[in-house]
Tab-separated table of C-alpha atoms in Angstrom:
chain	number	residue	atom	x	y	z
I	1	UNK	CA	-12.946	-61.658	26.994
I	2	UNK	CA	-10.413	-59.763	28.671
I	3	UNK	CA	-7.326	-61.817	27.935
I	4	UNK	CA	-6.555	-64.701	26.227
I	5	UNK	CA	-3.978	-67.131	26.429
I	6	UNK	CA	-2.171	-68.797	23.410
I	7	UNK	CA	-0.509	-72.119	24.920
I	8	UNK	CA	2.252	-72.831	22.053
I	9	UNK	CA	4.413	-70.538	20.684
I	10	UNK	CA	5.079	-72.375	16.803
I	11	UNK	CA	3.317	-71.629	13.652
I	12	UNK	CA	-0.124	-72.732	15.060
I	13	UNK	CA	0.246	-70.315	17.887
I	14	UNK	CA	1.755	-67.866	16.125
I	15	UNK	CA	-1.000	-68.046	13.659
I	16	UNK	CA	-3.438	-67.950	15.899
I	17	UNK	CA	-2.424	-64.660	17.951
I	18	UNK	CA	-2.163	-63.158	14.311
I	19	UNK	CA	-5.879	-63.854	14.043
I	20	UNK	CA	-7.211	-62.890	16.917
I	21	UNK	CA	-5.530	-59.047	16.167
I	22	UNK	CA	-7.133	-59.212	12.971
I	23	UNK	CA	-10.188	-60.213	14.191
I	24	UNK	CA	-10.358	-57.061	16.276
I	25	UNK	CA	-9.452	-58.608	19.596
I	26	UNK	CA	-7.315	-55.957	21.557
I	27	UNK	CA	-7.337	-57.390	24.997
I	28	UNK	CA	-4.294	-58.733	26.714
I	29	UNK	CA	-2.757	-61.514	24.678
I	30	UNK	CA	-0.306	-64.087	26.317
I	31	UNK	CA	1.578	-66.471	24.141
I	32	UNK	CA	3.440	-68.836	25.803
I	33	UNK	CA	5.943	-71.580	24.578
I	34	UNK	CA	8.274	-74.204	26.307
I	35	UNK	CA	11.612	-73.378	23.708
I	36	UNK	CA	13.289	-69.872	24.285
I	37	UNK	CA	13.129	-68.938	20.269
I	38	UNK	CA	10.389	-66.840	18.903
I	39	UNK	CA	8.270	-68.208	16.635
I	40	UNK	CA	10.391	-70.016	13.587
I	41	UNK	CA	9.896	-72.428	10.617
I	42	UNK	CA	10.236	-75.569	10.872
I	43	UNK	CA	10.172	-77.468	7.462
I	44	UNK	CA	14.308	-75.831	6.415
I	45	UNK	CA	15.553	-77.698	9.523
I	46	UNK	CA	15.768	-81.337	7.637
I	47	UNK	CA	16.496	-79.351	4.528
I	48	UNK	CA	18.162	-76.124	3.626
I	49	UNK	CA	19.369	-75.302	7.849
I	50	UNK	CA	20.710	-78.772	8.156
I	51	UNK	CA	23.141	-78.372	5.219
I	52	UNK	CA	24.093	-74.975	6.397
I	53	UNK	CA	22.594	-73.437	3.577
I	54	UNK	CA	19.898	-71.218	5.479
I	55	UNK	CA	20.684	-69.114	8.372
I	56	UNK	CA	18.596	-69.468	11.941
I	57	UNK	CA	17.630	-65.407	10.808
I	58	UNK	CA	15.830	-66.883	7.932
I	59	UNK	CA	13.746	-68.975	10.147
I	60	UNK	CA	11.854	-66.405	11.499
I	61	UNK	CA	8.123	-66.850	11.372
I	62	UNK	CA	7.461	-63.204	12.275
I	63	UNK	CA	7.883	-60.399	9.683
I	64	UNK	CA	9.899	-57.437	10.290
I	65	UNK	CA	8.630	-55.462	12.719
I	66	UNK	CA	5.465	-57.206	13.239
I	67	UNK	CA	4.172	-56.246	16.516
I	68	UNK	CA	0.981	-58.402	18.045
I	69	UNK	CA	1.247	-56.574	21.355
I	70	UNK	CA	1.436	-59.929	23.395
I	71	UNK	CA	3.282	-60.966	26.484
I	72	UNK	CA	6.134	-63.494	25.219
I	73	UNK	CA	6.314	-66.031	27.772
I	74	UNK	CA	9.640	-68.490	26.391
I	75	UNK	CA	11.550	-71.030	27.797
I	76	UNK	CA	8.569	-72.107	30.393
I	77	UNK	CA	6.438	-75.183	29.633
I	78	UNK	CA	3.145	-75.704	30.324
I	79	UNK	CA	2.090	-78.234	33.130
I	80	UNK	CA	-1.230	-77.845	33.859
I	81	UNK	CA	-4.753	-76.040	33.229
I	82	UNK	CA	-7.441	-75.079	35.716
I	83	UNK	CA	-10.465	-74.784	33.907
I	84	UNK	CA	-12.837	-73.898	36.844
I	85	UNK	CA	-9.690	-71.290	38.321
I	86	UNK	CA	-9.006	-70.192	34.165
I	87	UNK	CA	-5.753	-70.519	34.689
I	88	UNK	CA	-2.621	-72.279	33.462
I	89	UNK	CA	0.143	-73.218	35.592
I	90	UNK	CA	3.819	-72.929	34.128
I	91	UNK	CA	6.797	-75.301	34.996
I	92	UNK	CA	8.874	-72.366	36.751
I	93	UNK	CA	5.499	-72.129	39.312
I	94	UNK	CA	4.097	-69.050	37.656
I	95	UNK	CA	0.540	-68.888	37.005
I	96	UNK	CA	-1.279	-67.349	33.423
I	97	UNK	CA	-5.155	-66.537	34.478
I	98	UNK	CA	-7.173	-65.987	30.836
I	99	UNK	CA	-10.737	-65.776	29.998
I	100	UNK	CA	-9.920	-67.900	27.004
I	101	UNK	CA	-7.211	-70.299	25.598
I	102	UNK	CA	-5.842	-71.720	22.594
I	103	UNK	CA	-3.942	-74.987	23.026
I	104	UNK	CA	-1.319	-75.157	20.407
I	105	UNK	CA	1.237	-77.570	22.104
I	106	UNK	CA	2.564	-79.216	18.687
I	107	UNK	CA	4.011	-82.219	19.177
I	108	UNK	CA	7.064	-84.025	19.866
I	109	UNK	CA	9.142	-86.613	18.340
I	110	UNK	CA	9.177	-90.369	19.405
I	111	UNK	CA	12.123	-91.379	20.622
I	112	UNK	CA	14.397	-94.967	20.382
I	113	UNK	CA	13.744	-96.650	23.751
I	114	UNK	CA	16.858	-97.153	25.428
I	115	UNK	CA	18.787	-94.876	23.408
I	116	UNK	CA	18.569	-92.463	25.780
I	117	UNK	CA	22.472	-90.914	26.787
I	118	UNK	CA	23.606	-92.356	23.908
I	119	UNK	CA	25.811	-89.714	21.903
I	120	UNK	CA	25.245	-89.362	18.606
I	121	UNK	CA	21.753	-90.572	18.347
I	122	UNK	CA	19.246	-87.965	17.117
I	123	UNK	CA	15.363	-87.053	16.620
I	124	UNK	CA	14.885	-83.946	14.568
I	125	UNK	CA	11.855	-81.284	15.362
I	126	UNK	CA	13.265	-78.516	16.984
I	127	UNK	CA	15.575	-75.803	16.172
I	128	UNK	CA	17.942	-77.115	19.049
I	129	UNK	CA	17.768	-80.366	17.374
I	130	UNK	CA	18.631	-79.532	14.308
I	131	UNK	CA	21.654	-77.695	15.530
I	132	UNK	CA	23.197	-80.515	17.126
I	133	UNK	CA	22.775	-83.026	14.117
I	134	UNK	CA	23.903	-80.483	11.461
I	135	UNK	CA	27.016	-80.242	13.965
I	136	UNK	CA	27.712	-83.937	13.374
I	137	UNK	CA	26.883	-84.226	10.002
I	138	UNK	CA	29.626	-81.485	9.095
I	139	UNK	CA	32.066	-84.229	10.605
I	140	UNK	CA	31.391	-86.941	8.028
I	141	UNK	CA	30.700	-90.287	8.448
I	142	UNK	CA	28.191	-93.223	8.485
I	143	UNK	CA	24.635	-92.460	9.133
I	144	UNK	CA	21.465	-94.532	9.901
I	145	UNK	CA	18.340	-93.288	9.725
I	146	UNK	CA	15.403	-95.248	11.353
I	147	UNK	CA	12.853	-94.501	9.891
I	148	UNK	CA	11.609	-93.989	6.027
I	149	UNK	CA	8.861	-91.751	6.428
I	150	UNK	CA	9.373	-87.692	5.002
I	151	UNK	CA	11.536	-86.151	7.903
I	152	UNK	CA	13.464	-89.472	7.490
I	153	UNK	CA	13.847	-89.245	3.667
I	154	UNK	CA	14.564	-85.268	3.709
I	155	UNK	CA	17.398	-85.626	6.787
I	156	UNK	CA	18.650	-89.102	4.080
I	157	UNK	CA	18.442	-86.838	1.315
I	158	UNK	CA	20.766	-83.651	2.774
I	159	UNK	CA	23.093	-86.465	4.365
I	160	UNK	CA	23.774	-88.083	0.817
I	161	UNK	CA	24.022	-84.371	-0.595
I	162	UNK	CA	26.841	-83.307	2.269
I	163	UNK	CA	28.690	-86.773	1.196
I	164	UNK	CA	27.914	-89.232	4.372
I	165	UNK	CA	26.851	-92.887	3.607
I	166	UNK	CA	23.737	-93.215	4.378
I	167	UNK	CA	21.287	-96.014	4.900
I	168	UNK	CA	17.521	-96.060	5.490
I	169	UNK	CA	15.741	-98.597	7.825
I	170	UNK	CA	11.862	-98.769	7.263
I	171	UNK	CA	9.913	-101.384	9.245
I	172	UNK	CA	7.446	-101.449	7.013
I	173	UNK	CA	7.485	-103.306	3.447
I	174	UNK	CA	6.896	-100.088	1.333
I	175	UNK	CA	7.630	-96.366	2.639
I	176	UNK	CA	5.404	-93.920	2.802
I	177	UNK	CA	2.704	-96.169	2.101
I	178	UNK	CA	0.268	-94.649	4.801
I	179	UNK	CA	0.306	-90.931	3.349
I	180	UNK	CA	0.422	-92.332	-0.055
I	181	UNK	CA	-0.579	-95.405	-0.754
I	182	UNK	CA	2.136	-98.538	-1.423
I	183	UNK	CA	2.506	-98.052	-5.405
I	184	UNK	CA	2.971	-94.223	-4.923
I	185	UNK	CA	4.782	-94.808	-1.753
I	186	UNK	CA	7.112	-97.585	-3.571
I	187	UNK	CA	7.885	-94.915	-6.626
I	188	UNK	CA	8.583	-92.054	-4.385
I	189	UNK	CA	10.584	-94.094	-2.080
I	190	UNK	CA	12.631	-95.048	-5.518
I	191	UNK	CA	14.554	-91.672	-4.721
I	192	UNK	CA	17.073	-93.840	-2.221
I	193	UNK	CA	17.898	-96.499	-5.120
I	194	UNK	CA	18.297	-93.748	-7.665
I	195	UNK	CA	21.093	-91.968	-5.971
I	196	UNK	CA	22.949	-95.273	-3.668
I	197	UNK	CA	21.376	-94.737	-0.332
I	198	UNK	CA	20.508	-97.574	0.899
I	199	UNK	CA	17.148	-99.036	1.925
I	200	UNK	CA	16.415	-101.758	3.848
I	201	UNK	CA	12.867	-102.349	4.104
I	202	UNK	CA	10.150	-104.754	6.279
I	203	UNK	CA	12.700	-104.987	9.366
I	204	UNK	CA	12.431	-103.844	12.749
I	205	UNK	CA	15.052	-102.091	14.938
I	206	UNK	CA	16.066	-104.554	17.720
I	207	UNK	CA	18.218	-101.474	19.632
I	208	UNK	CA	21.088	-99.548	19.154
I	209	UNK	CA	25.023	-100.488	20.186
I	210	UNK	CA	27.985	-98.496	21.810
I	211	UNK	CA	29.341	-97.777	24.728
I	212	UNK	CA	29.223	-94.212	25.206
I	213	UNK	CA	28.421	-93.222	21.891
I	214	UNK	CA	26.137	-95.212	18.871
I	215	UNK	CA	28.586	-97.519	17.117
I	216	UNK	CA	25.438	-99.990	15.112
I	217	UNK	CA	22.050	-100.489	14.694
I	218	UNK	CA	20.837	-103.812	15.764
I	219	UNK	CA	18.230	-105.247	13.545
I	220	UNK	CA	15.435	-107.571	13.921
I	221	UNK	CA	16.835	-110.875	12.998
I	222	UNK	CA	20.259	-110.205	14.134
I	223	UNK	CA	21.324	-108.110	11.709
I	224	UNK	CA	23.773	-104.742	12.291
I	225	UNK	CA	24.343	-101.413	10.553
I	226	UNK	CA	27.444	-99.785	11.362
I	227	UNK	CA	26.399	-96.479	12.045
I	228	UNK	CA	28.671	-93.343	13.552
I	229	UNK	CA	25.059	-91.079	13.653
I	230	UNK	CA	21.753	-92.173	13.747
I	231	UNK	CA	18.437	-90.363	13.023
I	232	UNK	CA	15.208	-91.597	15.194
I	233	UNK	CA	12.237	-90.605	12.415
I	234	UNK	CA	9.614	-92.928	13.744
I	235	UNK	CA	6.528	-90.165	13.898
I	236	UNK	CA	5.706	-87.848	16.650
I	237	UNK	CA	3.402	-87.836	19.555
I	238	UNK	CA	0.904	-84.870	20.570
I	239	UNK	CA	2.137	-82.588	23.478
I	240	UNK	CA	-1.176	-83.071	25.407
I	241	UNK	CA	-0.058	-85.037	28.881
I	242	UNK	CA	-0.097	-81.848	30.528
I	243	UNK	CA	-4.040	-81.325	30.048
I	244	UNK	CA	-4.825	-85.027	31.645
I	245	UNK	CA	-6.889	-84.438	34.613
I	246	UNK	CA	-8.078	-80.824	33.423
I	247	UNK	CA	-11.473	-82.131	32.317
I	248	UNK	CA	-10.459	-81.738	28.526
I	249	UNK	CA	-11.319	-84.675	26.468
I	250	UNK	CA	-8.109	-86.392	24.586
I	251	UNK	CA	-7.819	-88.664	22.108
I	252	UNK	CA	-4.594	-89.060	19.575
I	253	UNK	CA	-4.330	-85.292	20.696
I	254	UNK	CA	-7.185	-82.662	21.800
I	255	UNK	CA	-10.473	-83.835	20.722
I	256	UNK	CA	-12.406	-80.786	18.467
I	257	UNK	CA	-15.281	-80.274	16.506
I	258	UNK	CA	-14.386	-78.636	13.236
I	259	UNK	CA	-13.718	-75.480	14.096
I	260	UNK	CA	-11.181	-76.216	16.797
I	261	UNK	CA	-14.056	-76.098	19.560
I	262	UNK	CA	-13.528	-78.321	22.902
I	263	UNK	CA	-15.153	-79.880	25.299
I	264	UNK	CA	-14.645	-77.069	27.079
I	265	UNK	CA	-16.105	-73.325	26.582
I	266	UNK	CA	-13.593	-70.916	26.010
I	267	UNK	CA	-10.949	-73.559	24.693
I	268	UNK	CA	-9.999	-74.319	21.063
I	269	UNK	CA	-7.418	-76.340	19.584
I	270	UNK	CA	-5.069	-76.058	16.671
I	271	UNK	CA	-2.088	-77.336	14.869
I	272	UNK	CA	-0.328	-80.820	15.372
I	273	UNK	CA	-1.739	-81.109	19.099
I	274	UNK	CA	-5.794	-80.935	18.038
I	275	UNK	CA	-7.452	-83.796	16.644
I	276	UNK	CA	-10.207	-81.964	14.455
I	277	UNK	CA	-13.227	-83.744	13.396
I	278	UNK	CA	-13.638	-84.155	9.178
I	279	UNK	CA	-16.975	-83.678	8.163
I	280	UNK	CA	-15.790	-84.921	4.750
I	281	UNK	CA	-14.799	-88.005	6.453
I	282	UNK	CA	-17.061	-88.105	9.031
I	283	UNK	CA	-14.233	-88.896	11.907
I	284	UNK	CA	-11.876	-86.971	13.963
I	285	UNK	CA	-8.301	-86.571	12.008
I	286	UNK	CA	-4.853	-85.114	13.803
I	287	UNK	CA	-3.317	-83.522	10.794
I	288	UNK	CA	0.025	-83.046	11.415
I	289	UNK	CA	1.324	-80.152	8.472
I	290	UNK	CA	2.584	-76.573	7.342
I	291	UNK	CA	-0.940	-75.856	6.324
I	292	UNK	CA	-2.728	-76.943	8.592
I	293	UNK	CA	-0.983	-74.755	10.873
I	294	UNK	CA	-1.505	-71.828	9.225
I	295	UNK	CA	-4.669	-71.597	8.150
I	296	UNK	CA	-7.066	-73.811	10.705
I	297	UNK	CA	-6.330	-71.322	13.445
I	298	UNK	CA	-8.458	-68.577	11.793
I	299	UNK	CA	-11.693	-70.605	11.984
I	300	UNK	CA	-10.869	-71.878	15.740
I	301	UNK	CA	-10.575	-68.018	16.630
I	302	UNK	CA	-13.407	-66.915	15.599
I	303	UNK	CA	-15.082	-69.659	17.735
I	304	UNK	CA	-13.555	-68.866	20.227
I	305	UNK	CA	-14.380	-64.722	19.897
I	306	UNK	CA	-17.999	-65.944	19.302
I	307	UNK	CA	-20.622	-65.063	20.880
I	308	UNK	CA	-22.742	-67.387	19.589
I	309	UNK	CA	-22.479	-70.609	17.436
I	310	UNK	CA	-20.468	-70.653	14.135
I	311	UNK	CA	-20.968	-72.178	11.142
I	312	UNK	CA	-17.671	-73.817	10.531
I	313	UNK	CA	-16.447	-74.115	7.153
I	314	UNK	CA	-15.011	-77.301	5.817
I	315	UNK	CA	-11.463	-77.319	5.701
I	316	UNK	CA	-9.650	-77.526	2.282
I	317	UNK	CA	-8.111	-80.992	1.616
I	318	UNK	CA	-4.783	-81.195	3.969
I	319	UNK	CA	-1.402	-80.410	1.647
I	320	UNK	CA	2.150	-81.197	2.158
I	321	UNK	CA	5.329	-80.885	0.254
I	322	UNK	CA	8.968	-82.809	0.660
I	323	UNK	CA	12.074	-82.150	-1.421
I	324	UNK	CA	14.260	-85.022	-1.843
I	325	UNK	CA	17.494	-85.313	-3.854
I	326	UNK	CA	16.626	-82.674	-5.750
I	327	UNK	CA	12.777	-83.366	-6.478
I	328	UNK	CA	9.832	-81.626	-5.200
I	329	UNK	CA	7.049	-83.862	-4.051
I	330	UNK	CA	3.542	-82.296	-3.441
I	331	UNK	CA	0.849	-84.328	-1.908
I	332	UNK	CA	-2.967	-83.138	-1.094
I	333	UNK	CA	-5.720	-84.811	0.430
I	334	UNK	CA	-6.174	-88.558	1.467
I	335	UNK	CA	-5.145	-91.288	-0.235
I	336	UNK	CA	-6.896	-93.620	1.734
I	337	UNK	CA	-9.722	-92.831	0.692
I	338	UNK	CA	-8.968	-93.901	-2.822
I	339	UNK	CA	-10.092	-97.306	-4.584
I	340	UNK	CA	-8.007	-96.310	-7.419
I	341	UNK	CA	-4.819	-94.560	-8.566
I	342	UNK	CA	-3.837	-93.343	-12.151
I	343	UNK	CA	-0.767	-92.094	-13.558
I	344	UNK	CA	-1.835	-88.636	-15.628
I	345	UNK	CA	1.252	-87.424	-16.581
I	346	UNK	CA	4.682	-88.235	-16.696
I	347	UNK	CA	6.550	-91.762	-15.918
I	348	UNK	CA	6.716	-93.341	-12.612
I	349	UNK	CA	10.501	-94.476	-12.994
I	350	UNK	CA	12.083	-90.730	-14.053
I	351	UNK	CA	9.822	-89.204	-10.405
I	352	UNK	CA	8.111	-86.490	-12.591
I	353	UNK	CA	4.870	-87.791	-12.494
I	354	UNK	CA	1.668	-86.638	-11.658
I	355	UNK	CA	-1.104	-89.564	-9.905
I	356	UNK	CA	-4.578	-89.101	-9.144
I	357	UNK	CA	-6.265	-90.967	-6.627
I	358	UNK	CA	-9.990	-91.561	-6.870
I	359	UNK	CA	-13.040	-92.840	-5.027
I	360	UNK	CA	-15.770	-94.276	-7.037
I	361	UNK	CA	-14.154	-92.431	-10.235
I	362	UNK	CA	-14.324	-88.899	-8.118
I	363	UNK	CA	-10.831	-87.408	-7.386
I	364	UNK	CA	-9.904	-87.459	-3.529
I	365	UNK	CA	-6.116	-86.783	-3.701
I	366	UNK	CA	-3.606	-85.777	-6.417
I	367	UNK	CA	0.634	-86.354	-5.606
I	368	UNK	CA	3.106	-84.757	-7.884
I	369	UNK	CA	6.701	-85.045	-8.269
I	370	UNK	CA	8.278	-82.281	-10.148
I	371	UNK	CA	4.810	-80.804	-11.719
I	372	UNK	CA	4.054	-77.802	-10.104
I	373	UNK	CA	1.643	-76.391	-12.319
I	374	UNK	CA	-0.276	-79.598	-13.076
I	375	UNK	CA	-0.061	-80.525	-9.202
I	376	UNK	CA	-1.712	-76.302	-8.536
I	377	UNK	CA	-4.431	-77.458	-10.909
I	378	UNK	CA	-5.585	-80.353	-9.353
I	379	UNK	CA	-5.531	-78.921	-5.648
I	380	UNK	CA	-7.364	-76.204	-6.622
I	381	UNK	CA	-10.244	-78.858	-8.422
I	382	UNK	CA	-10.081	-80.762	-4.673
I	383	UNK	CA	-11.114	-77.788	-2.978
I	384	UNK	CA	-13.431	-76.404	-5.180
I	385	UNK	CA	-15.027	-80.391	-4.852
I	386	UNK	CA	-15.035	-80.825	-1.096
């Protein structure tokens, strides 16, 4: 394998160049990526960059001088991949020719429909995002965000902090009850109430209002919000159009085995573009987090540098963290797999708490709010179990 192309230049991609160098791979490395930034972290920008408290140097994924002898191709997207030619094509017509790639496309976020050329309407998950709404937050005002899932709750939570009104609109009846569950979802979601942002819950969004620039939100049931900025936190959607017709088989993302292996040789997967498959669960799952990021690339590269088949290992339980208003929130593994969910430590009501979710009395997921230490302990008892 003379040269191998990394297609995403974020933490997966980033991670997964790292590995290949470690791994001993010192052929021609091409990392390519549709923004014109190196390589930067993206969890500060609802937090700590968005209230001006973290710099864009700070961001940087890459340590000082850290040098992975690649090509840096920025600021070109992606648009197609030739699998019989080994190629991929680029948006400026260039073409990348590779003996092997790893697709690491993230993903991006879904957008308001009809909202489009509306100023002051926002989705947050790039750096260029989060430039322009930490712009308009420093101007004051009223702010909606739709949407009352994490990025949703951490952009409400540095808006109430910089002194903007803010309310939250959640379609569904209880927040955050997919990643955890509706009575842990309910208590965490309790953050809003405890410091007067306001949540209005089990409503749709009917479209926005404004001439030139947002002025309301128009609710389900003809209800408006009054809004001077508005946040669009409704999920995200995996970067994968430009692989339909190359052969590669989709679904909710790139469809893998579990260790990042395709449907075609000499292609893996990884980060929030690659739906893996779970042995665990026994079904494909796109996990979309820091971790996941970081650490599933190793295992897809040394498929890839195989010669032969690997073993893959099982992947540790998927972890993610928040901090709202002031409280850190650590979550790992699923909670739908759980039949049952116990409060170990802590109260509920004053968010430092510490649940455990189980399945037929065995432990499957732990969240904690404000326990560190206890939270460590019980991730460390989910690995050591799976």
């Amino acid at each position: 394998m003379r040269t191998v192309a990394v297609v995403g230049a974020s933490l997966a991609g980033l991670s997964a160049a790292r590995s290949l160098r470690k791994r001993g791979y010192d052929g021609r490395l091409v990392v390519i990526g549709d923004e014109p930034h190196r390589p930067y972290d993206r969890p500060p920008l609802s937090k700590e960059f968005l209230a001006g408290t973290l710099g864009e140097a700070e961001l940087a994924l890459e340590a000082d001088g850290e040098d992975l002898a690649a090509q840096w191709l920025l600021g070109t997207r992606a648009v197609g991949l030739d699998h019989v030619g080994r190629t991929v094509r680029l948006a400026d017509g260039r073409e990348v020719r590779a003996d092997g790639f790893v697709l690491a496309t993230g993903a991006a976020a879904r957008t308001l429909p009809g909202s489009e050329g509306l100023a002051g309407v926002h989705t947050l998950r790039t750096l260029d995002d989060a430039r322009a709404l930490r712009a308009e937050l420093a101007r004051g005002g009223r702010l909606v965000v739709i949407g009352g899932g994490f990025i949703g709750a951490e952009v409400a939570s540095t808006a109430y902090a910089l002194g903007l009104e803010v309310t939250v609109v959640e379609a569904a009846p209880t927040p955050l009850a997919g990643p955890l569950g509706e009575a842990m979802g309910a208590v965490v979601a309790g953050l809003h109430a405890d410091h007067g942002v306001r949540l209005v819950c089990g409503v749709g969004v009917k479209g926005l209002s404004g001439e030139s620039r947002v002025d309301a939100v128009l609710l389900e049931g003809g209800r408006s919000l009054p809004a001077d900025i508005v946040v669009v936190g409704v999920g995200a959607r995996p970067n994968v159009e430009w692989l339909e017709g190359s052969g590669i088989a989709l679904d909710n993302g790139v469809k893998c085995g579990a260790d990042g292996r395709t449907n075609l040789a000499g292609v893996v997967a990884v980060g929030d573009c690659a739906n893996w498959y779970d042995p665990r669960a026994g079904h494909h799952r796109r996990v979309e987090h820091w971790t996941g990021a970081l650490e599933r690339p190793d295992a897809a590269i040394a498929t890839l540098l195989a010669r032969g088949a690997v073993e893959p290992g099982v992947p540790r339980p998927p972890y993610f963290w928040s901090d709202q208003y002031g409280v850190k929130i650590q979550f790992a593994g699923h909670a739908a797999a759980a039949d049952s969910v116990t409060v170990e430590t802590g109260a509920a009501d004053s968010r430092d708490v510490l649940a455990v979710y189980r399945r037929a009395g065995d432990p499957v997921a732990v969240l904690g709010m404000n326990q560190p230490r206890l939270f460590t302990r019980w991730r460390k008892q989910l690995a050591a179990a799976s």
